[in-house]
PDB file of C-alpha atoms in Angstrom:
ATOM      1  CA  MET W   1      -0.297  -0.385   0.091  1.00 47.00           C
ATOM      2  CA  SER W   2       0.992   3.475  -1.233  1.00 42.00           C
ATOM      3  CA  THR W   3       2.224   6.297   1.822  1.00 43.00           C
ATOM      4  CA  ASN W   4      -0.561   8.007   0.383  1.00 42.00           C
ATOM      5  CA  GLN W   5      -3.008   5.525   0.178  1.00 45.00           C
ATOM      6  CA  GLN W   6      -2.582   4.546   3.647  1.00 47.00           C
ATOM      7  CA  SER W   7      -2.949   8.561   4.453  1.00 52.00           C
ATOM      8  CA  ALA W   8      -6.026   8.309   2.996  1.00 71.00           C
ATOM      9  CA  THR W   9      -7.945   5.253   5.044  1.00 91.00           C
ATOM     10  CA  ARG W  10      -9.595   5.435   8.098  1.00 98.00           C
ATOM     11  CA  VAL W  11      -7.857   2.481   9.893  1.00 98.00           C
ATOM     12  CA  ALA W  12      -9.225   0.978  13.461  1.00 98.00           C
ATOM     13  CA  ILE W  13      -8.145  -1.671  15.601  1.00 98.00           C
ATOM     14  CA  VAL W  14     -11.252  -3.733  17.525  1.00 98.00           C
ATOM     15  CA  THR W  15     -10.002  -5.576  20.729  1.00 98.00           C
ATOM     16  CA  GLY W  16     -11.714  -9.203  21.266  1.00 97.00           C
ATOM     17  CA  GLY W  17     -12.239  -8.234  17.619  1.00 97.00           C
ATOM     18  CA  SER W  18     -12.688 -12.366  17.493  1.00 95.00           C
ATOM     19  CA  GLY W  19     -15.393 -12.616  19.711  1.00 94.00           C
ATOM     20  CA  GLY W  20     -19.113 -12.493  18.636  1.00 94.00           C
ATOM     21  CA  ILE W  21     -19.739  -8.969  18.731  1.00 97.00           C
ATOM     22  CA  GLY W  22     -15.819  -7.899  18.403  1.00 97.00           C
ATOM     23  CA  SER W  23     -16.457  -9.496  14.832  1.00 97.00           C
ATOM     24  CA  ALA W  24     -19.863  -7.960  13.877  1.00 98.00           C
ATOM     25  CA  VAL W  25     -17.538  -4.389  14.715  1.00 98.00           C
ATOM     26  CA  ALA W  26     -14.673  -5.616  12.715  1.00 98.00           C
ATOM     27  CA  ARG W  27     -16.798  -6.710   9.333  1.00 98.00           C
ATOM     28  CA  THR W  28     -18.745  -3.342   9.493  1.00 98.00           C
ATOM     29  CA  LEU W  29     -16.270  -1.179   9.856  1.00 98.00           C
ATOM     30  CA  ALA W  30     -14.768  -2.763   7.006  1.00 98.00           C
ATOM     31  CA  ALA W  31     -17.498  -2.613   4.617  1.00 98.00           C
ATOM     32  CA  ARG W  32     -17.524   1.213   5.480  1.00 97.00           C
ATOM     33  CA  GLY W  33     -13.636   1.155   4.064  1.00 98.00           C
ATOM     34  CA  THR W  34     -11.663   0.713   7.132  1.00 98.00           C
ATOM     35  CA  ALA W  35      -8.502  -1.212   7.518  1.00 98.00           C
ATOM     36  CA  VAL W  36      -9.219  -3.245  10.412  1.00 98.00           C
ATOM     37  CA  VAL W  37      -6.736  -4.814  12.769  1.00 98.00           C
ATOM     38  CA  VAL W  38      -8.663  -7.519  14.214  1.00 98.00           C
ATOM     39  CA  HIS W  39      -7.194  -8.481  17.567  1.00 98.00           C
ATOM     40  CA  TYR W  40      -7.029 -11.155  19.525  1.00 97.00           C
ATOM     41  CA  ALA W  41      -5.617 -12.934  22.719  1.00 95.00           C
ATOM     42  CA  GLY W  42      -6.732 -16.892  22.487  1.00 88.00           C
ATOM     43  CA  SER W  43      -7.977 -18.232  18.967  1.00 89.00           C
ATOM     44  CA  VAL W  44      -5.787 -17.089  15.831  1.00 95.00           C
ATOM     45  CA  GLU W  45      -8.316 -18.762  13.716  1.00 96.00           C
ATOM     46  CA  ARG W  46     -10.854 -17.106  14.619  1.00 96.00           C
ATOM     47  CA  ALA W  47      -9.799 -13.796  14.203  1.00 97.00           C
ATOM     48  CA  GLN W  48      -7.802 -15.221  10.944  1.00 98.00           C
ATOM     49  CA  LYS W  49     -11.282 -16.174   9.530  1.00 98.00           C
ATOM     50  CA  VAL W  50     -12.721 -12.662  10.443  1.00 98.00           C
ATOM     51  CA  VAL W  51      -9.332 -11.322   8.849  1.00 98.00           C
ATOM     52  CA  ASP W  52     -10.535 -13.881   5.899  1.00 98.00           C
ATOM     53  CA  SER W  53     -14.197 -12.409   5.725  1.00 98.00           C
ATOM     54  CA  ILE W  54     -12.912  -8.835   5.300  1.00 98.00           C
ATOM     55  CA  LEU W  55     -10.553  -9.624   2.658  1.00 98.00           C
ATOM     56  CA  GLU W  56     -12.575 -11.619   0.816  1.00 98.00           C
ATOM     57  CA  ALA W  57     -15.212  -8.717   0.396  1.00 98.00           C
ATOM     58  CA  GLY W  58     -12.602  -6.899  -0.582  1.00 98.00           C
ATOM     59  CA  GLY W  59     -11.638  -4.795   2.620  1.00 98.00           C
ATOM     60  CA  GLN W  60      -8.621  -5.117   4.832  1.00 98.00           C
ATOM     61  CA  ALA W  61      -7.415  -6.363   7.872  1.00 98.00           C
ATOM     62  CA  VAL W  62      -4.645  -8.337  10.000  1.00 98.00           C
ATOM     63  CA  ALA W  63      -5.392 -10.045  13.054  1.00 98.00           C
ATOM     64  CA  LEU W  64      -2.962  -8.972  15.506  1.00 98.00           C
ATOM     65  CA  ALA W  65      -2.111 -11.274  19.341  1.00 97.00           C
ATOM     66  CA  GLY W  66      -1.827  -9.470  22.697  1.00 97.00           C
ATOM     67  CA  ASP W  67      -2.862  -9.567  26.566  1.00 98.00           C
ATOM     68  CA  VAL W  68      -5.489  -6.033  26.833  1.00 98.00           C
ATOM     69  CA  ALA W  69      -3.973  -5.490  30.443  1.00 98.00           C
ATOM     70  CA  ASP W  70      -0.281  -5.924  29.301  1.00 98.00           C
ATOM     71  CA  GLU W  71       0.621  -2.271  27.923  1.00 98.00           C
ATOM     72  CA  THR W  72       4.302  -3.639  26.092  1.00 98.00           C
ATOM     73  CA  ALA W  73       2.028  -5.861  24.437  1.00 98.00           C
ATOM     74  CA  MET W  74      -0.684  -3.152  23.201  1.00 98.00           C
ATOM     75  CA  THR W  75       2.168  -0.348  22.782  1.00 98.00           C
ATOM     76  CA  ALA W  76       3.460  -3.233  19.652  1.00 98.00           C
ATOM     77  CA  LEU W  77      -0.144  -3.795  18.537  1.00 98.00           C
ATOM     78  CA  PHE W  78      -0.296   0.347  18.286  1.00 98.00           C
ATOM     79  CA  ASP W  79       3.271   0.167  16.265  1.00 98.00           C
ATOM     80  CA  ALA W  80       2.069  -2.757  14.383  1.00 98.00           C
ATOM     81  CA  ALA W  81      -1.035  -1.437  12.967  1.00 98.00           C
ATOM     82  CA  GLU W  82       0.572   1.838  12.046  1.00 98.00           C
ATOM     83  CA  GLU W  83       3.327   0.230  10.044  1.00 97.00           C
ATOM     84  CA  HIS W  84       0.365  -2.157   8.637  1.00 97.00           C
ATOM     85  CA  PHE W  85      -1.459   1.100   7.542  1.00 98.00           C
ATOM     86  CA  GLY W  86      -0.039   4.260   8.447  1.00 97.00           C
ATOM     87  CA  GLY W  87      -1.505   5.138  11.599  1.00 98.00           C
ATOM     88  CA  VAL W  88      -4.935   4.917  13.950  1.00 98.00           C
ATOM     89  CA  ASP W  89      -7.973   6.848  13.669  1.00 98.00           C
ATOM     90  CA  VAL W  90     -10.747   4.494  15.541  1.00 98.00           C
ATOM     91  CA  VAL W  91      -9.992   2.132  18.819  1.00 98.00           C
ATOM     92  CA  VAL W  92     -12.526   0.086  20.126  1.00 98.00           C
ATOM     93  CA  ASN W  93     -12.685  -1.683  23.194  1.00 98.00           C
ATOM     94  CA  THR W  94     -15.064  -4.562  22.929  1.00 98.00           C
ATOM     95  CA  ALA W  95     -12.708  -7.163  24.306  1.00 97.00           C
ATOM     96  CA  GLY W  96     -13.977  -8.698  28.511  1.00 95.00           C
ATOM     97  CA  ILE W  97     -15.084 -11.284  30.731  1.00 94.00           C
ATOM     98  CA  MET W  98     -18.191 -11.563  32.748  1.00 93.00           C
ATOM     99  CA  LEU W  99     -18.202 -14.462  35.195  1.00 94.00           C
ATOM    100  CA  LEU W 100     -21.558 -14.065  36.743  1.00 93.00           C
ATOM    101  CA  ALA W 101     -22.086 -15.310  40.503  1.00 96.00           C
ATOM    102  CA  PRO W 102     -24.059 -13.432  43.090  1.00 97.00           C
ATOM    103  CA  VAL W 103     -21.284 -11.213  45.933  1.00 98.00           C
ATOM    104  CA  ALA W 104     -21.395 -13.543  48.457  1.00 98.00           C
ATOM    105  CA  GLU W 105     -20.609 -16.458  46.862  1.00 98.00           C
ATOM    106  CA  THR W 106     -18.132 -14.457  43.763  1.00 97.00           C
ATOM    107  CA  GLY W 107     -14.756 -15.346  44.430  1.00 98.00           C
ATOM    108  CA  LEU W 108     -11.742 -12.637  44.730  1.00 98.00           C
ATOM    109  CA  GLU W 109      -9.941 -14.755  42.042  1.00 98.00           C
ATOM    110  CA  ALA W 110     -12.334 -14.471  39.067  1.00 97.00           C
ATOM    111  CA  PHE W 111     -13.232 -10.682  40.567  1.00 98.00           C
ATOM    112  CA  ASP W 112      -9.493  -9.488  39.967  1.00 98.00           C
ATOM    113  CA  ARG W 113      -9.700 -11.584  36.485  1.00 97.00           C
ATOM    114  CA  MET W 114     -12.598  -9.474  34.989  1.00 97.00           C
ATOM    115  CA  HIS W 115     -10.756  -6.290  36.573  1.00 98.00           C
ATOM    116  CA  ARG W 116      -7.947  -7.091  34.686  1.00 98.00           C
ATOM    117  CA  VAL W 117      -9.385  -7.766  31.692  1.00 98.00           C
ATOM    118  CA  ASN W 118     -12.217  -5.150  32.116  1.00 98.00           C
ATOM    119  CA  VAL W 119     -10.646  -2.500  33.989  1.00 98.00           C
ATOM    120  CA  ARG W 120      -6.827  -2.593  33.346  1.00 98.00           C
ATOM    121  CA  GLY W 121      -7.482  -3.864  29.786  1.00 98.00           C
ATOM    122  CA  THR W 122      -9.559  -0.757  29.016  1.00 98.00           C
ATOM    123  CA  PHE W 123      -7.445   1.497  30.258  1.00 98.00           C
ATOM    124  CA  VAL W 124      -4.491   1.061  28.790  1.00 98.00           C
ATOM    125  CA  VAL W 125      -5.983   0.300  25.470  1.00 98.00           C
ATOM    126  CA  SER W 126      -7.763   3.604  26.021  1.00 98.00           C
ATOM    127  CA  GLN W 127      -4.028   5.344  26.956  1.00 98.00           C
ATOM    128  CA  LEU W 128      -2.554   4.644  24.446  1.00 98.00           C
ATOM    129  CA  ALA W 129      -5.619   5.574  21.732  1.00 98.00           C
ATOM    130  CA  ALA W 130      -5.229   9.259  23.992  1.00 98.00           C
ATOM    131  CA  ARG W 131      -1.081   9.381  23.086  1.00 98.00           C
ATOM    132  CA  ARG W 132      -2.141   8.060  19.195  1.00 98.00           C
ATOM    133  CA  LEU W 133      -5.361   9.159  17.705  1.00 98.00           C
ATOM    134  CA  ARG W 134      -4.557  11.105  15.100  1.00 98.00           C
ATOM    135  CA  PRO W 135      -7.274  13.818  14.868  1.00 98.00           C
ATOM    136  CA  GLY W 136     -10.966  13.365  13.450  1.00 98.00           C
ATOM    137  CA  GLY W 137     -10.521  10.111  15.690  1.00 98.00           C
ATOM    138  CA  ALA W 138     -12.544   8.004  17.917  1.00 98.00           C
ATOM    139  CA  LEU W 139     -12.612   6.246  20.731  1.00 98.00           C
ATOM    140  CA  VAL W 140     -15.287   3.655  21.744  1.00 98.00           C
ATOM    141  CA  ASN W 141     -15.451   1.701  24.770  1.00 98.00           C
ATOM    142  CA  PHE W 142     -17.566  -0.877  25.801  1.00 98.00           C
ATOM    143  CA  SER W 143     -20.451  -1.321  29.136  1.00 98.00           C
ATOM    144  CA  THR W 144     -23.429  -2.643  29.321  1.00 96.00           C
ATOM    145  CA  SER W 145     -26.835  -2.260  29.785  1.00 95.00           C
ATOM    146  CA  ILE W 146     -26.441  -4.282  33.051  1.00 93.00           C
ATOM    147  CA  THR W 147     -25.036  -1.093  34.851  1.00 95.00           C
ATOM    148  CA  ARG W 148     -29.371   0.137  34.982  1.00 93.00           C
ATOM    149  CA  LEU W 149     -31.095  -3.563  35.064  1.00 91.00           C
ATOM    150  CA  GLN W 150     -29.165  -4.520  38.752  1.00 88.00           C
ATOM    151  CA  GLN W 151     -29.831  -8.277  37.661  1.00 90.00           C
ATOM    152  CA  PRO W 152     -28.894 -10.240  40.217  1.00 94.00           C
ATOM    153  CA  THR W 153     -25.069 -12.375  39.825  1.00 95.00           C
ATOM    154  CA  TYR W 154     -24.220  -9.251  37.735  1.00 94.00           C
ATOM    155  CA  ALA W 155     -22.395  -7.218  40.482  1.00 97.00           C
ATOM    156  CA  ALA W 156     -18.765  -7.693  40.153  1.00 97.00           C
ATOM    157  CA  TYR W 157     -19.245  -7.722  35.959  1.00 96.00           C
ATOM    158  CA  ALA W 158     -21.241  -4.131  36.596  1.00 97.00           C
ATOM    159  CA  ALA W 159     -18.716  -2.749  38.894  1.00 98.00           C
ATOM    160  CA  THR W 160     -16.066  -3.624  36.013  1.00 98.00           C
ATOM    161  CA  LYS W 161     -18.332  -1.671  33.612  1.00 98.00           C
ATOM    162  CA  GLY W 162     -18.748   1.162  35.720  1.00 98.00           C
ATOM    163  CA  ALA W 163     -15.724   1.812  35.913  1.00 98.00           C
ATOM    164  CA  VAL W 164     -15.418   1.300  32.090  1.00 98.00           C
ATOM    165  CA  GLU W 165     -18.202   4.391  32.369  1.00 98.00           C
ATOM    166  CA  ALA W 166     -16.659   6.574  34.403  1.00 98.00           C
ATOM    167  CA  MET W 167     -12.811   6.223  32.787  1.00 98.00           C
ATOM    168  CA  THR W 168     -14.589   6.712  29.354  1.00 98.00           C
ATOM    169  CA  LEU W 169     -16.532   9.864  30.472  1.00 98.00           C
ATOM    170  CA  VAL W 170     -13.569  11.380  31.920  1.00 98.00           C
ATOM    171  CA  LEU W 171     -11.175  11.143  28.852  1.00 98.00           C
ATOM    172  CA  ALA W 172     -14.198  12.502  26.537  1.00 98.00           C
ATOM    173  CA  ARG W 173     -12.778  15.861  28.449  1.00 98.00           C
ATOM    174  CA  GLU W 174      -9.485  15.377  28.826  1.00 98.00           C
ATOM    175  CA  LEU W 175      -8.992  15.191  25.199  1.00 98.00           C
ATOM    176  CA  ARG W 176     -10.191  18.826  25.065  1.00 98.00           C
ATOM    177  CA  GLY W 177      -8.445  20.536  21.696  1.00 97.00           C
ATOM    178  CA  ARG W 178      -7.233  17.271  19.839  1.00 97.00           C
ATOM    179  CA  ASP W 179     -10.497  16.151  17.885  1.00 98.00           C
ATOM    180  CA  VAL W 180     -11.175  12.673  19.043  1.00 98.00           C
ATOM    181  CA  THR W 181     -14.543  11.839  20.594  1.00 98.00           C
ATOM    182  CA  VAL W 182     -14.551   9.194  23.563  1.00 98.00           C
ATOM    183  CA  ASN W 183     -17.478   7.457  23.928  1.00 98.00           C
ATOM    184  CA  ALA W 184     -19.128   4.035  25.112  1.00 98.00           C
ATOM    185  CA  VAL W 185     -21.366   1.167  24.199  1.00 98.00           C
ATOM    186  CA  ALA W 186     -23.381  -0.422  26.253  1.00 97.00           C
ATOM    187  CA  PRO W 187     -25.395  -3.577  24.845  1.00 96.00           C
ATOM    188  CA  GLY W 188     -28.470  -5.158  26.581  1.00 93.00           C
ATOM    189  CA  PRO W 189     -29.146  -8.697  26.253  1.00 92.00           C
ATOM    190  CA  THR W 190     -27.582  -9.840  22.898  1.00 94.00           C
ATOM    191  CA  ALA W 191     -27.394 -12.996  20.741  1.00 91.00           C
ATOM    192  CA  THR W 192     -24.128 -13.975  20.463  1.00 89.00           C
ATOM    193  CA  PRO W 193     -22.683 -17.728  20.705  1.00 82.00           C
ATOM    194  CA  LEU W 194     -21.226 -16.492  24.430  1.00 76.00           C
ATOM    195  CA  PHE W 195     -24.497 -15.385  25.510  1.00 81.00           C
ATOM    196  CA  LEU W 196     -26.797 -18.045  24.176  1.00 83.00           C
ATOM    197  CA  ASP W 197     -24.259 -20.637  25.734  1.00 80.00           C
ATOM    198  CA  GLY W 198     -26.256 -22.632  28.033  1.00 79.00           C
ATOM    199  CA  LYS W 199     -29.531 -21.421  28.446  1.00 83.00           C
ATOM    200  CA  SER W 200     -33.055 -22.584  27.526  1.00 88.00           C
ATOM    201  CA  PRO W 201     -34.828 -21.914  24.900  1.00 89.00           C
ATOM    202  CA  GLU W 202     -37.566 -20.810  26.932  1.00 89.00           C
ATOM    203  CA  LEU W 203     -35.218 -18.278  28.761  1.00 86.00           C
ATOM    204  CA  ILE W 204     -34.049 -16.870  25.427  1.00 89.00           C
ATOM    205  CA  GLU W 205     -37.629 -16.365  24.504  1.00 89.00           C
ATOM    206  CA  ARG W 206     -38.822 -14.462  28.493  1.00 88.00           C
ATOM    207  CA  LEU W 207     -35.182 -11.862  28.054  1.00 85.00           C
ATOM    208  CA  GLY W 208     -36.095 -10.729  24.157  1.00 90.00           C
ATOM    209  CA  ALA W 209     -39.697 -10.569  25.395  1.00 91.00           C
ATOM    210  CA  ALA W 210     -38.466  -8.109  27.738  1.00 89.00           C
ATOM    211  CA  SER W 211     -37.269  -5.784  25.042  1.00 91.00           C
ATOM    212  CA  PRO W 212     -40.514  -3.154  23.833  1.00 95.00           C
ATOM    213  CA  LEU W 213     -39.327  -4.183  20.780  1.00 94.00           C
ATOM    214  CA  GLU W 214     -39.532  -8.165  21.480  1.00 92.00           C
ATOM    215  CA  ARG W 215     -36.464  -9.588  20.432  1.00 94.00           C
ATOM    216  CA  LEU W 216     -32.469  -9.873  21.633  1.00 94.00           C
ATOM    217  CA  GLY W 217     -30.213  -7.345  19.822  1.00 94.00           C
ATOM    218  CA  THR W 218     -27.424  -8.345  17.058  1.00 96.00           C
ATOM    219  CA  PRO W 219     -23.663  -8.404  17.189  1.00 97.00           C
ATOM    220  CA  GLU W 220     -24.984  -6.430  14.130  1.00 97.00           C
ATOM    221  CA  ASP W 221     -27.262  -4.745  16.031  1.00 97.00           C
ATOM    222  CA  ILE W 222     -24.376  -2.981  18.583  1.00 98.00           C
ATOM    223  CA  ALA W 223     -21.636  -2.997  15.657  1.00 98.00           C
ATOM    224  CA  GLY W 224     -24.238  -0.488  13.390  1.00 98.00           C
ATOM    225  CA  ALA W 225     -24.248   1.470  17.147  1.00 98.00           C
ATOM    226  CA  VAL W 226     -20.038   1.202  17.075  1.00 98.00           C
ATOM    227  CA  ALA W 227     -19.461   2.565  13.064  1.00 98.00           C
ATOM    228  CA  PHE W 228     -21.971   5.663  14.004  1.00 98.00           C
ATOM    229  CA  LEU W 229     -20.237   7.062  16.715  1.00 98.00           C
ATOM    230  CA  ALA W 230     -16.660   5.907  14.846  1.00 98.00           C
ATOM    231  CA  GLY W 231     -18.097   7.400  12.023  1.00 97.00           C
ATOM    232  CA  PRO W 232     -18.493  11.145  10.083  1.00 97.00           C
ATOM    233  CA  ASP W 233     -22.227  11.126  11.169  1.00 97.00           C
ATOM    234  CA  GLY W 234     -21.284  10.798  15.326  1.00 98.00           C
ATOM    235  CA  ARG W 235     -18.217  13.469  15.036  1.00 98.00           C
ATOM    236  CA  TRP W 236     -20.846  15.449  17.472  1.00 98.00           C
ATOM    237  CA  ILE W 237     -20.836  12.794  20.034  1.00 98.00           C
ATOM    238  CA  ASN W 238     -18.538  12.973  23.180  1.00 98.00           C
ATOM    239  CA  GLY W 239     -18.586  11.534  26.714  1.00 98.00           C
ATOM    240  CA  GLN W 240     -21.641   9.502  26.321  1.00 98.00           C
ATOM    241  CA  VAL W 241     -22.719   6.270  26.780  1.00 98.00           C
ATOM    242  CA  LEU W 242     -25.172   5.054  24.173  1.00 98.00           C
ATOM    243  CA  PHE W 243     -27.533   1.961  25.407  1.00 97.00           C
ATOM    244  CA  ALA W 244     -27.547  -0.211  22.037  1.00 97.00           C
ATOM    245  CA  ASN W 245     -30.880  -1.799  23.561  1.00 95.00           C
ATOM    246  CA  GLY W 246     -34.136  -2.065  22.424  1.00 95.00           C
ATOM    247  CA  GLY W 247     -35.692  -0.223  24.849  1.00 94.00           C
ATOM    248  CA  ILE W 248     -34.602  -2.549  28.028  1.00 91.00           C
ATOM    249  CA  ALA W 249     -33.702   0.055  30.180  1.00 77.00           C
TER     250      ALA W 249
END
């Protein structure tokens, strides 16, 4: 790719880009002309499958690995993104884990694991984004509608996402004058393989009916919200949490 082509193409890093929502975000951004770094921490096969689907559709993508909570690994990932595509314009933090249990039964190891990925990981990547996003860029972090729903067993997970919301809203104000937007998307129940696993058809139907739109969200629904915030139509949206949940909360 020539230098002129690099400078004309918007470039996105999608952490957790091999997951259900992350892969939909990567494909949606690529379909809108963005070159995408599909980050993964586990399965290179899943990440490469996302990349291959983007390449087959005529887009640009590369799969890169790293621990989101490791600042050295994430610095290397940003370096590689710039080497591949010339810079970084969009960062989307979909990487996260969810371990559920009542407060009285939540193990501190599980609590610490979630905080390491969801809070520290988001902070590490957000810090790099704050330093390295080009003017006109966008950072989109991920919260959850559970922060409003207050469902039992979700306390520790919701606490990590409350922290993500706080850092997102503060960072948006800290980047005054940079022409970089900082927002968060807070999905409701979304029909990803991880969400559907282990749930009975009756429970899935009940969860879908909770929304006024009477269905579960899809990964593409969430990806559309991200693409809006990351694209030209979302430039006046800054320092906000967008609840993408069909009206469930």
